[in-house]
Structure formats: structure tokens, C-alpha cells
Amino acid sequence: MGVKKVVYVSASPATLVRDIKEASKYGYHCDHITPIDLAPQKSEIKSVTLLQLK
């Protein structure tokens, strides 16, 4: 579809890495990752990632 920017919200670092690898096959690169700690008392980290088409 030629989408130039994708904002990816993830609750799992493992699936984030998997999906960034897959997106890179289609010409996307990870431009920025922002970790977000919504529950400081837990060990969970969410993230917002910007993927851009090269």
C-alpha cells in the first residue's frame, strides 16, 4: 500500500522485535522507540515505535 509511516504500539518486546524484522523486509526501518511504563509496580513495559519506509 506504500504507507510511509507506521506507529506500532506493543505490549511485548519479543513480538516487537519479530514484527520490526518482518517490516524491514518491506523497506521499513525503526526510526524511534519510546518505552512506556503504565504500571510501575509490575514488570511490564509497553512501547510505541515509529516505522518509516526507506
GROMACS .gro file of C-alpha atoms in nm:
model
   54
    1MET     CA    1   0.000   0.000   0.000
    2GLY     CA    2   0.302   0.229   0.028
    3VAL     CA    3   0.224   0.367   0.374
    4LYS     CA    4   0.516   0.594   0.460
    5LYS     CA    5   0.486   0.586   0.840
    6VAL     CA    6   0.351   0.326   1.080
    7VAL     CA    7   0.303   0.378   1.453
    8TYR     CA    8   0.331   0.040   1.623
    9VAL     CA    9   0.208   0.003   1.982
   10SER     CA   10   0.335  -0.311   2.151
   11ALA     CA   11   0.289  -0.480   2.486
   12SER     CA   12   0.558  -0.740   2.419
   13PRO     CA   13   0.924  -0.669   2.338
   14ALA     CA   14   0.957  -1.014   2.178
   15THR     CA   15   0.677  -0.957   1.927
   16LEU     CA   16   0.801  -0.602   1.864
   17VAL     CA   17   1.140  -0.736   1.754
   18ARG     CA   18   0.975  -1.006   1.543
   19ASP     CA   19   0.749  -0.756   1.367
   20ILE     CA   20   1.026  -0.499   1.309
   21LYS     CA   21   1.231  -0.773   1.140
   22GLU     CA   22   0.932  -0.860   0.920
   23ALA     CA   23   0.862  -0.494   0.834
   24SER     CA   24   1.227  -0.442   0.739
   25LYS     CA   25   1.177  -0.697   0.459
   26TYR     CA   26   0.931  -0.450   0.306
   27GLY     CA   27   1.159  -0.148   0.331
   28TYR     CA   28   1.064  -0.011   0.673
   29HIS     CA   29   1.318   0.092   0.932
   30CYS     CA   30   1.273   0.160   1.301
   31ASP     CA   31   1.305   0.534   1.347
   32HIS     CA   32   1.221   0.572   1.715
   33ILE     CA   33   1.107   0.359   2.010
   34THR     CA   34   0.954   0.508   2.325
   35PRO     CA   35   0.911   0.274   2.621
   36ILE     CA   36   0.608   0.342   2.842
   37ASP     CA   37   0.566   0.212   3.195
   38LEU     CA   38   0.192   0.219   3.263
   39ALA     CA   39   0.214   0.005   3.575
   40PRO     CA   40   0.534   0.084   3.770
   41GLN     CA   41   0.457  -0.186   4.027
   42LYS     CA   42   0.467  -0.457   3.756
   43SER     CA   43   0.747  -0.573   3.528
   44GLU     CA   44   0.550  -0.497   3.209
   45ILE     CA   45   0.672  -0.240   2.958
   46LYS     CA   46   0.470  -0.112   2.665
   47SER     CA   47   0.628   0.069   2.372
   48VAL     CA   48   0.537   0.299   2.088
   49THR     CA   49   0.754   0.259   1.778
   50LEU     CA   50   0.772   0.466   1.462
   51LEU     CA   51   0.848   0.268   1.147
   52GLN     CA   52   0.924   0.462   0.829
   53LEU     CA   53   0.950   0.350   0.471
   54LYS     CA   54   1.303   0.396   0.339
   0.00000   0.00000   0.00000
